[in-house]
Amino acid sequence: MTHRILRWLPALCLFGLMAQPAVAQQPPYDLLVKGGHVLDPKNGRDAVMDVAIADGKIAEVAANIDPSRAARVADAKGLYVVPGLIDIHSHVFYGTDDNAYLSGGPTAVQPDAHSFRSGQTTLVDVGGAGWRNFPQFKSEIIDRSRTRVLSFLNIVGHGMKGGPVEQDLSDMDAKLTAMRIRQYRDQIVGIKVAHYSGPEWDPVVRAVDAGKEADVPVMIDFGGHTPPLSLEDLLLKYLRPGDIFTHMYAHVRGRIPIVDENGNVRPYVLEARKRGVIFDVGHGGGSFLYRQAVPATKQGFFPDVISTDLHAGSMNGGMKDILDTMSKFLNLGMPLADVIKANTATAAAVIKRPELGQLGVGGEADLAVLRVQRGTFGFIDSGGGKATGDQKLECELTVRAGRVVWDLNGISHKPWNEIPPPDFSAPPRRGTRTQQ
Ligand SMILES: [Zn+2]
């Protein structure tokens, strides 16, 4: 607080002379995002407004906030100001362990290297860690990232290490999974089932058991089983309302797709949505086909949540990042407000963290400023097929807990010749860094 009083001192003196103590008590804002179109579905905001931030929190959202009340102003004219995006399907348990795949191996990616440049302030790692190695994930990644990293614990105790480790039914323990979730409520928000290829339902049953015990949702990557398991039974019998079916537009060997051979969304899929099962994109390297998404969205079957399935194997193919994935749905006819809602308010509700994905006053100041580019753009699916579109999202600015962590074109920065030159007279301060 001290630095803010010092910063305001001249004004305080001035106000003192002018005998206006009421105004003098008004604290200055650290950052004002000015003139952007605020889309904040949770709070029903859809209009040009200013967003003021102080002490890492949203301080005020209103039309025409005086820029002189802020230490720093970001010009968001012509841009959309949205809550920090949430990716509910990513793989960020990066590491260099041998044979560790997405559980401490190099196929996962570093969260901060991908999040902010795409407007994301929260990444949910799904299934990288299991109950056994969650503490390693926490100390090596979660605690060291500026991105808010949350976890869906794998029902496999060793997590997503690939190969036989993920086929071991004896390492899928509902009680110990639930116990670990209760120990780390702030970071663990769900349970993941993935990659098991046997004919048994045990992984799903045990994950749901653990989910009931710990009161968290489960996310199911359902492909592929030999022989294939019934998609209808999964969606209507095994999953609870609030559980998540990811890779919704996939068509992979061993898994029944949601659109049938005649191009119709299967009736039981529609029924599952009615009973509250959540449908998530989980694009990845092999799980988004226009042959599924085009007929499904023409029939109105859009995703509840748009996620990436980001990892080293997916990020340089058809899936580029969250904004490219969201842009695909914009161009499939999903309104911008719905696309934003999917990855803010809805994503937060799905992981039962309703304080996230919104710009309520007093909440942590996580936001993104997005540009909707107009032109001709190409988008590639995971089968190598291309679609064109005329809209594409780009991230201009990302703020995490009140700090600018990404500014593509310097909209929150002053010209170089208007900022003071470096001052080497003071000793370097350890543990502090200048805001970007
Ligand atoms: Zn995945």
XYZ file of N, CA, C and O in Angstrom, residues 92 98 154 270 275 285:
24
model
N -0.065 -29.698 -19.079
C 1.033 -28.811 -18.697
C 1.935 -29.403 -17.601
O 2.726 -28.688 -17.000
N 12.010 -39.835 -17.801
C 11.973 -40.843 -18.866
C 10.607 -41.510 -18.909
O 9.997 -41.769 -17.866
N -5.774 -37.877 -12.588
C -6.045 -39.104 -13.339
C -6.524 -40.189 -12.382
O -6.038 -40.273 -11.261
N -28.347 -35.971 -27.611
C -29.204 -34.816 -27.283
C -29.826 -35.001 -25.894
O -29.920 -34.059 -25.103
N -29.901 -33.931 -19.836
C -29.745 -34.345 -18.437
C -28.496 -33.750 -17.783
O -28.182 -34.043 -16.632
N -4.668 -33.374 -31.198
C -4.068 -33.784 -32.464
C -4.950 -34.737 -33.253
O -4.698 -35.001 -34.430
